mmCIF file of C-alpha atoms in Angstrom:
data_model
loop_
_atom_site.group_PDB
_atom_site.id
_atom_site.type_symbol
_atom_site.label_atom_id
_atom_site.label_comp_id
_atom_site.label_asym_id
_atom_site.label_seq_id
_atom_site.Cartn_x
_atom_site.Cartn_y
_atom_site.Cartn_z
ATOM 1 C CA UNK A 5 8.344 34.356 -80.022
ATOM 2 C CA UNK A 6 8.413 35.818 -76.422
ATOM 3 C CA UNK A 7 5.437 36.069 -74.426
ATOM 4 C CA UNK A 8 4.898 38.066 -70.887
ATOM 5 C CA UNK A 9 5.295 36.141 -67.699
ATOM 6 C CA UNK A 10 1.750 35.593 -66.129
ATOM 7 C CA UNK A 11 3.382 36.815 -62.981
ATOM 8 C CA UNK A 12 3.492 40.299 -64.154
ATOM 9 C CA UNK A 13 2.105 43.178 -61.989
ATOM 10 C CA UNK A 14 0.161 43.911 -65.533
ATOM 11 C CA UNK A 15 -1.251 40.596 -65.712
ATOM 12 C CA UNK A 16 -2.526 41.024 -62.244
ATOM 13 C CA UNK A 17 -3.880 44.470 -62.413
ATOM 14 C CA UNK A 18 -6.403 43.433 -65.703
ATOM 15 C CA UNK A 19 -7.086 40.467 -63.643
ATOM 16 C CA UNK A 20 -8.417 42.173 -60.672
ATOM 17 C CA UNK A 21 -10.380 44.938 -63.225
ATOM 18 C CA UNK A 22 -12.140 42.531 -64.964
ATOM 19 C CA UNK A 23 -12.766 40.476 -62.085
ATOM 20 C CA UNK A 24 -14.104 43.790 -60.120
ATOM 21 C CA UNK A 25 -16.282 44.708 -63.471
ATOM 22 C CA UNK A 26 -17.964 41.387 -63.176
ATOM 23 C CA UNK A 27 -18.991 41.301 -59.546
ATOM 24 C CA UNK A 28 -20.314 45.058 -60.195
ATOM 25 C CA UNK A 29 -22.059 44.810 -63.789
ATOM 26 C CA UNK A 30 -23.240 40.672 -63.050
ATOM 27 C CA UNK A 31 -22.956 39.225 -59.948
ATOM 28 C CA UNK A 32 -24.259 42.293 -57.700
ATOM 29 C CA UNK A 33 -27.398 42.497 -59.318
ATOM 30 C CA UNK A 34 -28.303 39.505 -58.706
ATOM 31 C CA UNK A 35 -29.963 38.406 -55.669
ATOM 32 C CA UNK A 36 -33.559 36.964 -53.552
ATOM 33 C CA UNK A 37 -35.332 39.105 -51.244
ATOM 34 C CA UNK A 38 -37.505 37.432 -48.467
ATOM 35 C CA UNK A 39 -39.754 39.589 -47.067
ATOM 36 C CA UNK A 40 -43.039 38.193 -45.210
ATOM 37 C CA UNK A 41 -44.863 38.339 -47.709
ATOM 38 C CA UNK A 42 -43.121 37.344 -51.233
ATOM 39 C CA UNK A 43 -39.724 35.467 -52.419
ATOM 40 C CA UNK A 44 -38.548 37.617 -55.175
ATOM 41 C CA UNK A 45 -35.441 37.144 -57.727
ATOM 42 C CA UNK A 46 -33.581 39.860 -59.194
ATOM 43 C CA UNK A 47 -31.506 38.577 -62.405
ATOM 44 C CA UNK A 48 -29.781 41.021 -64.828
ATOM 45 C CA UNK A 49 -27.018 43.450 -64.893
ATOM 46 C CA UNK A 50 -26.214 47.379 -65.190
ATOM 47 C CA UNK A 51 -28.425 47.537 -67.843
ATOM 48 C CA UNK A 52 -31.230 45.079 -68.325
ATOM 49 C CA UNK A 53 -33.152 43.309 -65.146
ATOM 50 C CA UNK A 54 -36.079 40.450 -64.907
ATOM 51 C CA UNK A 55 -37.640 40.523 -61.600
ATOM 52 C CA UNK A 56 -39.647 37.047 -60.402
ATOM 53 C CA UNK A 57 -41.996 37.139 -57.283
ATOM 54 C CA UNK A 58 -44.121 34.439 -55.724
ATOM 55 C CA UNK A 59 -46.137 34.810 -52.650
ATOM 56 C CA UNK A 60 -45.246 33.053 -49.685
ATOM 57 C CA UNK A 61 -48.726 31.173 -49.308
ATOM 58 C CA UNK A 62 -48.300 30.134 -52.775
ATOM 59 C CA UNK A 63 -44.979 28.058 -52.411
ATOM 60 C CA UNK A 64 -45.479 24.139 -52.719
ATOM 61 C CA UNK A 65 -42.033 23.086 -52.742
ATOM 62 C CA UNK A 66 -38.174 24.514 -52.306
ATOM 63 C CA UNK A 67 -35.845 22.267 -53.342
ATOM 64 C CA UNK A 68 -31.970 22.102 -52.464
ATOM 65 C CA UNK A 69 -29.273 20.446 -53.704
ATOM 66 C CA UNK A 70 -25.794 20.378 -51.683
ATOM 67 C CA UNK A 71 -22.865 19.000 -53.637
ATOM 68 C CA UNK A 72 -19.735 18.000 -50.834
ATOM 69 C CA UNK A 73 -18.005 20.521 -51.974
ATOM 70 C CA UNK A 74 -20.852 22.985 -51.107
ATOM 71 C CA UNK A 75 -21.172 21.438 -47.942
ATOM 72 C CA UNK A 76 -17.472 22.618 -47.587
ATOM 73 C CA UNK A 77 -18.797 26.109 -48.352
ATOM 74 C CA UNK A 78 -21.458 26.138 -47.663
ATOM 75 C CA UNK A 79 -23.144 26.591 -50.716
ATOM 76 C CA UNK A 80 -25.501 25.127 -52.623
ATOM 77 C CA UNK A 81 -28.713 25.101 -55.216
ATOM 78 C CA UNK A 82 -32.327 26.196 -54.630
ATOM 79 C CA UNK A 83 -35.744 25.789 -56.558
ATOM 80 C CA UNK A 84 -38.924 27.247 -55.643
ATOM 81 C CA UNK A 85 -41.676 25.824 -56.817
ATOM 82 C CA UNK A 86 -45.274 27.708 -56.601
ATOM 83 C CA UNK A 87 -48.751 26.259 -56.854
ATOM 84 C CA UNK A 88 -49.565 25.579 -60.801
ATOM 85 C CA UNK A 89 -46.551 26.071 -62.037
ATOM 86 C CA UNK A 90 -45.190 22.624 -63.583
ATOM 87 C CA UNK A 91 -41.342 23.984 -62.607
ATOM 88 C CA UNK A 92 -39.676 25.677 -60.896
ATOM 89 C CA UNK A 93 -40.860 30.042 -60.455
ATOM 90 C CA UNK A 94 -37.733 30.807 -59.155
ATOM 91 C CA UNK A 95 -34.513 29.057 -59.034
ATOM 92 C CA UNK A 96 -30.286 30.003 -58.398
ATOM 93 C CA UNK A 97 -27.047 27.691 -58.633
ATOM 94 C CA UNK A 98 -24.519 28.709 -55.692
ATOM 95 C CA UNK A 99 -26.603 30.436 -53.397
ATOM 96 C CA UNK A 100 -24.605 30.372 -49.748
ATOM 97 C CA UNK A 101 -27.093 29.511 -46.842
ATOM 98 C CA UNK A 102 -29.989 27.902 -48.841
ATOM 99 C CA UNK A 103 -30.922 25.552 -45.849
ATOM 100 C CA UNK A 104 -31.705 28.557 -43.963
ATOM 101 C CA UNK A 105 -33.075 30.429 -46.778
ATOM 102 C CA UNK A 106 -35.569 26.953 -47.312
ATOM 103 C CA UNK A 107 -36.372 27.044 -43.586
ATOM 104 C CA UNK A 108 -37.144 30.883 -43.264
ATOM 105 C CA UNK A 109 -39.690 30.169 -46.331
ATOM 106 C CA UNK A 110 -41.127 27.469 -44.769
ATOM 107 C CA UNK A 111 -41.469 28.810 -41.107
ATOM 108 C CA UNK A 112 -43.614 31.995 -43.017
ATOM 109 C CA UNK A 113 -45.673 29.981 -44.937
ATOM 110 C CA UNK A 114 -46.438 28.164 -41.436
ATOM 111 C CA UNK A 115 -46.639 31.131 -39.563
ATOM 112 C CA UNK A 116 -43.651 30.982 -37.599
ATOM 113 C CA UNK A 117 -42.497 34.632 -37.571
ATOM 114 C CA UNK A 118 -40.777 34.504 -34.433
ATOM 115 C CA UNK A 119 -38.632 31.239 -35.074
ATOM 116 C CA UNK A 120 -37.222 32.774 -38.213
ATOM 117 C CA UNK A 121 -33.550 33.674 -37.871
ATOM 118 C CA UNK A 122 -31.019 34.892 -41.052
#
């Protein structure tokens, strides 16, 4: 039995339309705001959405974690953890920046306006 070459222009067309799809029905919808106020998390697609805030004076804790390769790529995972809450509100796996996404949080809380920088 024959099968198509993988190095077919067809192969790499439907590879690059269902990649395309996925960043535009998954991975674009996706995201954290940070306004001065509230960290809020957008998680869904084209069709469905769950929206998480917390208020900035209401954040305990942010958590990172930097694997080597994310420190390549910088990349890397973030946790936010609000007062009463026993986990985390609002948490995302390969986030790029989340040092300066952590710090930005932190210097609001603290009331650093003018020191934040994105």
């Amino acid at each position: 039995k024959w099968h198509e070459s993988k190095a077919s222009p067809r192969f790499w067309l439907l590879a690059i339309i269902t990649l395309s799809l996925y960043y535009w029905l998954d991975y674009r919808h996706n995201m954290i705001r940070l306004t001065t106020r509230r960290v809020t998390q957008r998680r869904g697609n084209i069709l469905t959405h769950n929206e998480t805030s917390a208020s900035i004076e209401n954040i305990t804790n942010v958590d990172v974690n930097v694997s080597l390769l994310g420190r390549v790529f910088n990349y890397g995972d973030i946790s936010i953890q609000t007062a009463g809450s026993s986990g985390a509100e609002i948490a995302a796996k390969r986030l790029s920046n989340p040092d300066k996404l952590r710090d930005a949080i932190f210097d609001l809380r603290d009331g650093k306006l003018d020191e934040v920088a994105f």
